[in-house]
Amino acid sequence: MDLLIAVLPAIFWGSQVLITMKLGGGAYSQTLGTAFGALIFSIVIYAVVQPTFTWLIFGVGVVSGLFWAIGQGNQLIAVNNIGVSKAMPISTGLQLVGTALFGVIVFHEWQTTTAIVLGIIAIVCILVGIILTSKEDHDDEGKKNFKKGVITLLISTAGFIGYAVIARFFEVTSWELVLPQAMGMSLGAIALTARHKPFNKYALFNIISGLVWAAGNLFLFISQPKVGVAISFSLSQCGVIISTLGGIFLLGEKKTKKQLVYIAIGIVFIIVGVALLGITKDS
């Protein structure tokens, strides 16, 4: 049962982007709706758990949520431009590499020889996976769009890394952060999208997407003390399999047989990298 709970974040997060694209709307309406859905979910969680706030917790949570809005907004822009099956493996891989390097440089992780060796191999595997999943024949216009998509994903990665590491830097626990983060997410989403008139029916539809994302977040919190951070982290990142394959087979994103082979091999490399990063957390 504990492992089943630990798998749920991957299922929810891997499905979230597919649900978002099915619900429709532009990236800005999608971002706003997702943030509002997460806020609604967090208010319910707060009513049940009733964690204690301090000004530090509140401030860290809001700032963390603002970073999330940057990450989510730009990720959805890239997804809308280059497709789920291409954007999500690149996004996931860049986040994994970025957070791993941040952990080494700032938090002095990988202090043993084993951790260093495994960590380096993990990063190489993830980078190889990114290259393989993004491998595609482009015309000039396609190359231009892909380049713009990658730049957007780099901005998204910076936002998601900020979201992930700021709470750890201040050593704020998960349950205390849920509501302040969601408030920051909503404020950031409003600021990021306000000029693009995001308040429409698609923003309302995408509240569902936000509820799905928040459910994944909830099960991650629940699974960590049950199976450990390393296992819960590794399993949660496997959602990239669902989002990538879903983009191809559910959303109908066209790929040649050769591209499908590259994508399959790339996903394997990313998952191996994820598993090795998980092991370094225990090394």
PDB file of C-alpha atoms in Angstrom:
ATOM      1  CA  MET A   1       0.000   0.000   0.000  1.00  0.00           C
ATOM      2  CA  ASP A   2       2.849   2.415   0.828  1.00  0.00           C
ATOM      3  CA  LEU A   3       4.434   1.931  -2.602  1.00  0.00           C
ATOM      4  CA  LEU A   4       1.056   2.444  -4.258  1.00  0.00           C
ATOM      5  CA  ILE A   5       0.719   5.786  -2.478  1.00  0.00           C
ATOM      6  CA  ALA A   6       4.256   6.661  -3.575  1.00  0.00           C
ATOM      7  CA  VAL A   7       3.341   5.984  -7.211  1.00  0.00           C
ATOM      8  CA  LEU A   8       0.296   8.285  -7.118  1.00  0.00           C
ATOM      9  CA  PRO A   9       2.271  11.566  -7.514  1.00  0.00           C
ATOM     10  CA  ALA A  10       3.690  10.284 -10.802  1.00  0.00           C
ATOM     11  CA  ILE A  11       0.207   9.329 -11.998  1.00  0.00           C
ATOM     12  CA  PHE A  12      -1.331  12.674 -11.041  1.00  0.00           C
ATOM     13  CA  TRP A  13       1.566  14.839 -12.264  1.00  0.00           C
ATOM     14  CA  GLY A  14       2.064  12.839 -15.440  1.00  0.00           C
ATOM     15  CA  SER A  15      -1.642  13.145 -16.228  1.00  0.00           C
ATOM     16  CA  GLN A  16      -1.948  16.805 -15.286  1.00  0.00           C
ATOM     17  CA  VAL A  17      -0.423  18.260 -18.434  1.00  0.00           C
ATOM     18  CA  LEU A  18      -2.536  15.901 -20.572  1.00  0.00           C
ATOM     19  CA  ILE A  19      -5.678  17.029 -18.766  1.00  0.00           C
ATOM     20  CA  THR A  20      -4.608  20.645 -19.207  1.00  0.00           C
ATOM     21  CA  MET A  21      -4.206  20.253 -22.950  1.00  0.00           C
ATOM     22  CA  LYS A  22      -7.524  18.410 -23.252  1.00  0.00           C
ATOM     23  CA  LEU A  23      -9.325  21.147 -21.307  1.00  0.00           C
ATOM     24  CA  GLY A  24      -7.980  23.675 -23.784  1.00  0.00           C
ATOM     25  CA  GLY A  25      -7.246  27.371 -23.651  1.00  0.00           C
ATOM     26  CA  GLY A  26      -3.934  29.151 -24.036  1.00  0.00           C
ATOM     27  CA  ALA A  27      -0.983  28.798 -21.701  1.00  0.00           C
ATOM     28  CA  TYR A  28      -1.988  31.848 -19.663  1.00  0.00           C
ATOM     29  CA  SER A  29      -5.529  30.694 -18.934  1.00  0.00           C
ATOM     30  CA  GLN A  30      -4.174  27.234 -18.178  1.00  0.00           C
ATOM     31  CA  THR A  31      -1.617  28.619 -15.729  1.00  0.00           C
ATOM     32  CA  LEU A  32      -4.184  30.756 -13.942  1.00  0.00           C
ATOM     33  CA  GLY A  33      -6.718  27.941 -13.669  1.00  0.00           C
ATOM     34  CA  THR A  34      -4.108  25.485 -12.393  1.00  0.00           C
ATOM     35  CA  ALA A  35      -2.998  27.914  -9.693  1.00  0.00           C
ATOM     36  CA  PHE A  36      -6.579  28.574  -8.580  1.00  0.00           C
ATOM     37  CA  GLY A  37      -7.256  24.839  -8.436  1.00  0.00           C
ATOM     38  CA  ALA A  38      -4.202  24.345  -6.223  1.00  0.00           C
ATOM     39  CA  LEU A  39      -5.384  27.215  -3.987  1.00  0.00           C
ATOM     40  CA  ILE A  40      -8.831  25.656  -3.531  1.00  0.00           C
ATOM     41  CA  PHE A  41      -7.234  22.317  -2.670  1.00  0.00           C
ATOM     42  CA  SER A  42      -4.829  23.936  -0.192  1.00  0.00           C
ATOM     43  CA  ILE A  43      -7.646  25.716   1.640  1.00  0.00           C
ATOM     44  CA  VAL A  44      -9.326  22.349   2.209  1.00  0.00           C
ATOM     45  CA  ILE A  45      -6.026  20.837   3.404  1.00  0.00           C
ATOM     46  CA  TYR A  46      -5.482  23.763   5.751  1.00  0.00           C
ATOM     47  CA  ALA A  47      -8.940  23.279   7.259  1.00  0.00           C
ATOM     48  CA  VAL A  48      -8.155  19.609   7.925  1.00  0.00           C
ATOM     49  CA  VAL A  49      -4.506  19.770   9.055  1.00  0.00           C
ATOM     50  CA  GLN A  50      -4.519  23.278  10.588  1.00  0.00           C
ATOM     51  CA  PRO A  51      -0.730  23.797  10.587  1.00  0.00           C
ATOM     52  CA  THR A  52       0.880  26.622  12.549  1.00  0.00           C
ATOM     53  CA  PHE A  53       2.153  29.619  10.582  1.00  0.00           C
ATOM     54  CA  THR A  54       4.937  32.078  11.329  1.00  0.00           C
ATOM     55  CA  TRP A  55       5.904  35.081   9.261  1.00  0.00           C
ATOM     56  CA  LEU A  56       8.943  33.141   8.009  1.00  0.00           C
ATOM     57  CA  ILE A  57       6.818  30.188   6.900  1.00  0.00           C
ATOM     58  CA  PHE A  58       4.297  32.471   5.238  1.00  0.00           C
ATOM     59  CA  GLY A  59       6.972  34.504   3.428  1.00  0.00           C
ATOM     60  CA  VAL A  60       8.919  31.469   2.254  1.00  0.00           C
ATOM     61  CA  GLY A  61       5.732  29.808   1.040  1.00  0.00           C
ATOM     62  CA  VAL A  62       4.554  32.832  -0.942  1.00  0.00           C
ATOM     63  CA  VAL A  63       7.960  33.397  -2.578  1.00  0.00           C
ATOM     64  CA  SER A  64       8.200  29.682  -3.388  1.00  0.00           C
ATOM     65  CA  GLY A  65       4.762  29.870  -5.006  1.00  0.00           C
ATOM     66  CA  LEU A  66       5.801  32.877  -7.080  1.00  0.00           C
ATOM     67  CA  PHE A  67       8.691  30.854  -8.483  1.00  0.00           C
ATOM     68  CA  TRP A  68       6.274  28.029  -9.264  1.00  0.00           C
ATOM     69  CA  ALA A  69       4.139  30.395 -11.341  1.00  0.00           C
ATOM     70  CA  ILE A  70       7.192  31.269 -13.449  1.00  0.00           C
ATOM     71  CA  GLY A  71       7.994  27.595 -13.872  1.00  0.00           C
ATOM     72  CA  GLN A  72       4.466  26.447 -14.664  1.00  0.00           C
ATOM     73  CA  GLY A  73       3.605  29.363 -16.932  1.00  0.00           C
ATOM     74  CA  ASN A  74       6.677  28.976 -19.114  1.00  0.00           C
ATOM     75  CA  GLN A  75       6.373  25.194 -19.169  1.00  0.00           C
ATOM     76  CA  LEU A  76       2.846  25.482 -20.543  1.00  0.00           C
ATOM     77  CA  ILE A  77       3.965  28.043 -23.116  1.00  0.00           C
ATOM     78  CA  ALA A  78       6.580  25.540 -24.322  1.00  0.00           C
ATOM     79  CA  VAL A  79       4.076  22.666 -24.279  1.00  0.00           C
ATOM     80  CA  ASN A  80       1.667  24.665 -26.419  1.00  0.00           C
ATOM     81  CA  ASN A  81       4.461  25.546 -28.854  1.00  0.00           C
ATOM     82  CA  ILE A  82       6.389  22.283 -29.289  1.00  0.00           C
ATOM     83  CA  GLY A  83       4.068  19.636 -27.848  1.00  0.00           C
ATOM     84  CA  VAL A  84       3.768  17.595 -24.667  1.00  0.00           C
ATOM     85  CA  SER A  85       5.839  14.630 -25.844  1.00  0.00           C
ATOM     86  CA  LYS A  86       8.806  16.875 -26.619  1.00  0.00           C
ATOM     87  CA  ALA A  87       8.532  19.528 -23.920  1.00  0.00           C
ATOM     88  CA  MET A  88       7.934  17.334 -20.857  1.00  0.00           C
ATOM     89  CA  PRO A  89      11.021  15.073 -21.083  1.00  0.00           C
ATOM     90  CA  ILE A  90      13.200  18.142 -21.647  1.00  0.00           C
ATOM     91  CA  SER A  91      11.500  20.018 -18.799  1.00  0.00           C
ATOM     92  CA  THR A  92      11.755  17.098 -16.378  1.00  0.00           C
ATOM     93  CA  GLY A  93      15.367  16.404 -17.303  1.00  0.00           C
ATOM     94  CA  LEU A  94      16.453  20.020 -16.928  1.00  0.00           C
ATOM     95  CA  GLN A  95      14.741  20.256 -13.538  1.00  0.00           C
ATOM     96  CA  LEU A  96      16.436  17.086 -12.318  1.00  0.00           C
ATOM     97  CA  VAL A  97      19.874  18.233 -13.436  1.00  0.00           C
ATOM     98  CA  GLY A  98      19.335  21.742 -12.079  1.00  0.00           C
ATOM     99  CA  THR A  99      18.103  20.663  -8.643  1.00  0.00           C
ATOM    100  CA  ALA A 100      20.878  18.047  -8.392  1.00  0.00           C
ATOM    101  CA  LEU A 101      23.588  20.609  -9.158  1.00  0.00           C
ATOM    102  CA  PHE A 102      21.957  23.124  -6.825  1.00  0.00           C
ATOM    103  CA  GLY A 103      21.938  20.488  -4.084  1.00  0.00           C
ATOM    104  CA  VAL A 104      25.642  19.795  -4.566  1.00  0.00           C
ATOM    105  CA  ILE A 105      26.724  23.427  -4.717  1.00  0.00           C
ATOM    106  CA  VAL A 106      24.453  24.969  -2.079  1.00  0.00           C
ATOM    107  CA  PHE A 107      23.561  22.085   0.239  1.00  0.00           C
ATOM    108  CA  HIS A 108      26.832  20.151  -0.138  1.00  0.00           C
ATOM    109  CA  GLU A 109      25.238  16.868  -1.088  1.00  0.00           C
ATOM    110  CA  TRP A 110      27.167  13.942  -2.628  1.00  0.00           C
ATOM    111  CA  GLN A 111      29.824  13.983   0.088  1.00  0.00           C
ATOM    112  CA  THR A 112      30.858  10.350  -0.426  1.00  0.00           C
ATOM    113  CA  THR A 113      32.749   8.949  -3.402  1.00  0.00           C
ATOM    114  CA  THR A 114      29.809   6.662  -4.182  1.00  0.00           C
ATOM    115  CA  ALA A 115      27.386   9.571  -4.241  1.00  0.00           C
ATOM    116  CA  ILE A 116      29.657  11.618  -6.509  1.00  0.00           C
ATOM    117  CA  VAL A 117      30.124   8.786  -9.010  1.00  0.00           C
ATOM    118  CA  LEU A 118      26.409   7.888  -9.045  1.00  0.00           C
ATOM    119  CA  GLY A 119      25.422  11.547  -9.276  1.00  0.00           C
ATOM    120  CA  ILE A 120      27.667  12.214 -12.263  1.00  0.00           C
ATOM    121  CA  ILE A 121      26.423   9.077 -14.043  1.00  0.00           C
ATOM    122  CA  ALA A 122      22.831  10.139 -13.268  1.00  0.00           C
ATOM    123  CA  ILE A 123      23.312  13.582 -14.788  1.00  0.00           C
ATOM    124  CA  VAL A 124      24.941  12.107 -17.896  1.00  0.00           C
ATOM    125  CA  CYS A 125      22.046   9.634 -18.281  1.00  0.00           C
ATOM    126  CA  ILE A 126      19.482  12.416 -17.952  1.00  0.00           C
ATOM    127  CA  LEU A 127      21.284  14.647 -20.461  1.00  0.00           C
ATOM    128  CA  VAL A 128      21.508  11.762 -22.940  1.00  0.00           C
ATOM    129  CA  GLY A 129      17.795  11.145 -22.385  1.00  0.00           C
ATOM    130  CA  ILE A 130      16.985  14.794 -23.082  1.00  0.00           C
ATOM    131  CA  ILE A 131      18.965  14.724 -26.324  1.00  0.00           C
ATOM    132  CA  LEU A 132      17.315  11.516 -27.503  1.00  0.00           C
ATOM    133  CA  THR A 133      13.736  12.544 -26.685  1.00  0.00           C
ATOM    134  CA  SER A 134      14.211  15.887 -28.428  1.00  0.00           C
ATOM    135  CA  LYS A 135      15.854  14.392 -31.510  1.00  0.00           C
ATOM    136  CA  GLU A 136      13.758  15.264 -34.548  1.00  0.00           C
ATOM    137  CA  ASP A 137      14.153  16.392 -38.132  1.00  0.00           C
ATOM    138  CA  HIS A 138      13.183  20.051 -38.398  1.00  0.00           C
ATOM    139  CA  ASP A 139      12.709  22.447 -41.252  1.00  0.00           C
ATOM    140  CA  ASP A 140      13.927  26.012 -40.688  1.00  0.00           C
ATOM    141  CA  GLU A 141      10.647  27.052 -39.065  1.00  0.00           C
ATOM    142  CA  GLY A 142      10.642  23.938 -36.895  1.00  0.00           C
ATOM    143  CA  LYS A 143      14.184  24.610 -35.723  1.00  0.00           C
ATOM    144  CA  LYS A 144      13.230  28.178 -34.823  1.00  0.00           C
ATOM    145  CA  ASN A 145      10.188  27.031 -32.818  1.00  0.00           C
ATOM    146  CA  PHE A 146      12.196  24.321 -31.080  1.00  0.00           C
ATOM    147  CA  LYS A 147      14.924  26.781 -30.096  1.00  0.00           C
ATOM    148  CA  LYS A 148      12.330  29.155 -28.659  1.00  0.00           C
ATOM    149  CA  GLY A 149      10.746  26.227 -26.827  1.00  0.00           C
ATOM    150  CA  VAL A 150      14.038  25.228 -25.219  1.00  0.00           C
ATOM    151  CA  ILE A 151      14.738  28.815 -24.120  1.00  0.00           C
ATOM    152  CA  THR A 152      11.267  28.959 -22.570  1.00  0.00           C
ATOM    153  CA  LEU A 153      11.923  25.658 -20.782  1.00  0.00           C
ATOM    154  CA  LEU A 154      15.187  27.017 -19.380  1.00  0.00           C
ATOM    155  CA  ILE A 155      13.234  29.906 -17.830  1.00  0.00           C
ATOM    156  CA  SER A 156      10.659  27.401 -16.589  1.00  0.00           C
ATOM    157  CA  THR A 157      13.414  25.287 -15.042  1.00  0.00           C
ATOM    158  CA  ALA A 158      14.796  28.279 -13.159  1.00  0.00           C
ATOM    159  CA  GLY A 159      11.323  28.922 -11.748  1.00  0.00           C
ATOM    160  CA  PHE A 160      10.768  25.316 -10.681  1.00  0.00           C
ATOM    161  CA  ILE A 161      14.226  25.111  -9.083  1.00  0.00           C
ATOM    162  CA  GLY A 162      13.477  28.253  -7.095  1.00  0.00           C
ATOM    163  CA  TYR A 163      10.153  26.740  -6.037  1.00  0.00           C
ATOM    164  CA  ALA A 164      11.844  23.528  -4.907  1.00  0.00           C
ATOM    165  CA  VAL A 165      14.920  24.799  -3.113  1.00  0.00           C
ATOM    166  CA  ILE A 166      13.782  27.896  -1.231  1.00  0.00           C
ATOM    167  CA  ALA A 167      11.721  25.928   1.288  1.00  0.00           C
ATOM    168  CA  ARG A 168      14.595  23.542   1.865  1.00  0.00           C
ATOM    169  CA  PHE A 169      17.012  26.440   2.327  1.00  0.00           C
ATOM    170  CA  PHE A 170      14.881  27.812   5.163  1.00  0.00           C
ATOM    171  CA  GLU A 171      14.053  24.299   6.453  1.00  0.00           C
ATOM    172  CA  VAL A 172      10.300  24.828   6.387  1.00  0.00           C
ATOM    173  CA  THR A 173       8.189  21.652   6.633  1.00  0.00           C
ATOM    174  CA  SER A 174       5.773  20.551   3.920  1.00  0.00           C
ATOM    175  CA  TRP A 175       2.338  20.875   5.546  1.00  0.00           C
ATOM    176  CA  GLU A 176       3.065  24.382   6.767  1.00  0.00           C
ATOM    177  CA  LEU A 177       3.868  25.481   3.227  1.00  0.00           C
ATOM    178  CA  VAL A 178       0.791  24.197   1.405  1.00  0.00           C
ATOM    179  CA  LEU A 179      -1.488  27.224   1.783  1.00  0.00           C
ATOM    180  CA  PRO A 180       1.161  29.999   1.580  1.00  0.00           C
ATOM    181  CA  GLN A 181       2.651  28.356  -1.513  1.00  0.00           C
ATOM    182  CA  ALA A 182      -0.731  28.153  -3.193  1.00  0.00           C
ATOM    183  CA  MET A 183      -1.334  31.821  -2.393  1.00  0.00           C
ATOM    184  CA  GLY A 184       2.014  32.700  -3.967  1.00  0.00           C
ATOM    185  CA  MET A 185       1.197  30.490  -6.952  1.00  0.00           C
ATOM    186  CA  SER A 186      -2.086  32.327  -7.500  1.00  0.00           C
ATOM    187  CA  LEU A 187      -0.550  35.778  -7.070  1.00  0.00           C
ATOM    188  CA  GLY A 188       2.283  34.874  -9.416  1.00  0.00           C
ATOM    189  CA  ALA A 189      -0.111  33.440 -11.990  1.00  0.00           C
ATOM    190  CA  ILE A 190      -2.223  36.605 -11.913  1.00  0.00           C
ATOM    191  CA  ALA A 191       0.848  38.823 -12.330  1.00  0.00           C
ATOM    192  CA  LEU A 192       2.277  36.649 -15.105  1.00  0.00           C
ATOM    193  CA  THR A 193      -0.925  36.393 -17.126  1.00  0.00           C
ATOM    194  CA  ALA A 194      -2.794  39.650 -16.431  1.00  0.00           C
ATOM    195  CA  ARG A 195      -1.806  41.305 -19.725  1.00  0.00           C
ATOM    196  CA  HIS A 196      -3.092  38.350 -21.718  1.00  0.00           C
ATOM    197  CA  LYS A 197      -6.725  38.423 -20.544  1.00  0.00           C
ATOM    198  CA  PRO A 198      -6.647  34.931 -18.984  1.00  0.00           C
ATOM    199  CA  PHE A 199      -9.975  35.195 -17.127  1.00  0.00           C
ATOM    200  CA  ASN A 200     -12.199  33.049 -19.335  1.00  0.00           C
ATOM    201  CA  LYS A 201     -13.978  29.700 -19.350  1.00  0.00           C
ATOM    202  CA  TYR A 202     -10.700  27.856 -19.946  1.00  0.00           C
ATOM    203  CA  ALA A 203      -9.260  29.251 -16.728  1.00  0.00           C
ATOM    204  CA  LEU A 204     -12.303  27.828 -14.935  1.00  0.00           C
ATOM    205  CA  PHE A 205     -11.935  24.485 -16.697  1.00  0.00           C
ATOM    206  CA  ASN A 206      -8.274  24.263 -15.693  1.00  0.00           C
ATOM    207  CA  ILE A 207      -9.127  24.477 -12.013  1.00  0.00           C
ATOM    208  CA  ILE A 208      -9.502  20.715 -12.490  1.00  0.00           C
ATOM    209  CA  SER A 209      -5.867  20.573 -13.602  1.00  0.00           C
ATOM    210  CA  GLY A 210      -4.846  22.436 -10.462  1.00  0.00           C
ATOM    211  CA  LEU A 211      -6.750  19.993  -8.269  1.00  0.00           C
ATOM    212  CA  VAL A 212      -4.961  17.104  -9.988  1.00  0.00           C
ATOM    213  CA  TRP A 213      -1.556  18.742  -9.465  1.00  0.00           C
ATOM    214  CA  ALA A 214      -2.327  19.440  -5.812  1.00  0.00           C
ATOM    215  CA  ALA A 215      -3.463  15.850  -5.259  1.00  0.00           C
ATOM    216  CA  GLY A 216      -0.089  14.666  -6.552  1.00  0.00           C
ATOM    217  CA  ASN A 217       1.633  17.069  -4.189  1.00  0.00           C
ATOM    218  CA  LEU A 218      -0.451  15.773  -1.269  1.00  0.00           C
ATOM    219  CA  PHE A 219       0.427  12.140  -1.935  1.00  0.00           C
ATOM    220  CA  LEU A 220       4.111  13.060  -2.205  1.00  0.00           C
ATOM    221  CA  PHE A 221       3.931  14.554   1.304  1.00  0.00           C
ATOM    222  CA  ILE A 222       2.161  11.445   2.583  1.00  0.00           C
ATOM    223  CA  SER A 223       4.545   8.972   0.915  1.00  0.00           C
ATOM    224  CA  GLN A 224       7.846  10.526   2.010  1.00  0.00           C
ATOM    225  CA  PRO A 225       7.700   9.412   5.665  1.00  0.00           C
ATOM    226  CA  LYS A 226       6.373   5.993   4.603  1.00  0.00           C
ATOM    227  CA  VAL A 227       8.918   4.964   1.962  1.00  0.00           C
ATOM    228  CA  GLY A 228      11.638   7.586   2.360  1.00  0.00           C
ATOM    229  CA  VAL A 229      12.605  10.660   0.354  1.00  0.00           C
ATOM    230  CA  ALA A 230      14.775   8.746  -2.136  1.00  0.00           C
ATOM    231  CA  ILE A 231      12.079   6.294  -3.245  1.00  0.00           C
ATOM    232  CA  SER A 232       9.242   8.839  -3.214  1.00  0.00           C
ATOM    233  CA  PHE A 233      11.364  11.295  -5.222  1.00  0.00           C
ATOM    234  CA  SER A 234      12.332   8.686  -7.816  1.00  0.00           C
ATOM    235  CA  LEU A 235       8.805   7.360  -8.280  1.00  0.00           C
ATOM    236  CA  SER A 236       7.258  10.840  -8.490  1.00  0.00           C
ATOM    237  CA  GLN A 237       9.486  11.770 -11.435  1.00  0.00           C
ATOM    238  CA  CYS A 238       8.325   8.744 -13.433  1.00  0.00           C
ATOM    239  CA  GLY A 239       5.283  10.788 -14.422  1.00  0.00           C
ATOM    240  CA  VAL A 240       7.332  11.845 -17.449  1.00  0.00           C
ATOM    241  CA  ILE A 241       6.511   8.432 -18.945  1.00  0.00           C
ATOM    242  CA  ILE A 242       2.786   9.108 -18.692  1.00  0.00           C
ATOM    243  CA  SER A 243       2.984  12.649 -20.055  1.00  0.00           C
ATOM    244  CA  THR A 244       5.292  11.754 -22.948  1.00  0.00           C
ATOM    245  CA  LEU A 245       3.417   8.674 -24.111  1.00  0.00           C
ATOM    246  CA  GLY A 246       0.094  10.400 -23.461  1.00  0.00           C
ATOM    247  CA  GLY A 247       1.122  13.261 -25.701  1.00  0.00           C
ATOM    248  CA  ILE A 248       1.737  10.808 -28.512  1.00  0.00           C
ATOM    249  CA  PHE A 249      -1.103   8.336 -28.096  1.00  0.00           C
ATOM    250  CA  LEU A 250      -3.823  10.421 -26.406  1.00  0.00           C
ATOM    251  CA  LEU A 251      -3.210  13.872 -27.848  1.00  0.00           C
ATOM    252  CA  GLY A 252      -2.190  12.508 -31.249  1.00  0.00           C
ATOM    253  CA  GLU A 253       1.193  14.230 -31.577  1.00  0.00           C
ATOM    254  CA  LYS A 254       2.723  12.847 -34.753  1.00  0.00           C
ATOM    255  CA  LYS A 255       5.991  10.914 -34.582  1.00  0.00           C
ATOM    256  CA  THR A 256       7.816   8.696 -37.040  1.00  0.00           C
ATOM    257  CA  LYS A 257       8.844   5.170 -36.024  1.00  0.00           C
ATOM    258  CA  LYS A 258      12.434   6.374 -35.734  1.00  0.00           C
ATOM    259  CA  GLN A 259      11.398   9.214 -33.424  1.00  0.00           C
ATOM    260  CA  LEU A 260       9.379   6.801 -31.274  1.00  0.00           C
ATOM    261  CA  VAL A 261      12.469   4.631 -30.844  1.00  0.00           C
ATOM    262  CA  TYR A 262      14.558   7.648 -29.816  1.00  0.00           C
ATOM    263  CA  ILE A 263      11.866   8.759 -27.370  1.00  0.00           C
ATOM    264  CA  ALA A 264      11.578   5.299 -25.811  1.00  0.00           C
ATOM    265  CA  ILE A 265      15.347   5.018 -25.341  1.00  0.00           C
ATOM    266  CA  GLY A 266      15.510   8.603 -24.037  1.00  0.00           C
ATOM    267  CA  ILE A 267      12.837   7.942 -21.423  1.00  0.00           C
ATOM    268  CA  VAL A 268      14.768   4.873 -20.249  1.00  0.00           C
ATOM    269  CA  PHE A 269      17.901   6.999 -19.808  1.00  0.00           C
ATOM    270  CA  ILE A 270      15.967   9.650 -17.864  1.00  0.00           C
ATOM    271  CA  ILE A 271      14.376   7.058 -15.572  1.00  0.00           C
ATOM    272  CA  VAL A 272      17.771   5.420 -14.934  1.00  0.00           C
ATOM    273  CA  GLY A 273      19.113   8.860 -14.080  1.00  0.00           C
ATOM    274  CA  VAL A 274      16.194   9.487 -11.734  1.00  0.00           C
ATOM    275  CA  ALA A 275      16.801   6.164  -9.981  1.00  0.00           C
ATOM    276  CA  LEU A 276      20.503   6.930  -9.552  1.00  0.00           C
ATOM    277  CA  LEU A 277      19.723  10.386  -8.145  1.00  0.00           C
ATOM    278  CA  GLY A 278      17.396   8.692  -5.692  1.00  0.00           C
ATOM    279  CA  ILE A 279      20.207   6.367  -4.612  1.00  0.00           C
ATOM    280  CA  THR A 280      22.553   9.323  -4.038  1.00  0.00           C
ATOM    281  CA  LYS A 281      20.119  10.632  -1.450  1.00  0.00           C
ATOM    282  CA  ASP A 282      20.876   7.564   0.655  1.00  0.00           C
ATOM    283  CA  SER A 283      24.612   7.430  -0.088  1.00  0.00           C
TER     284      SER A 283
END
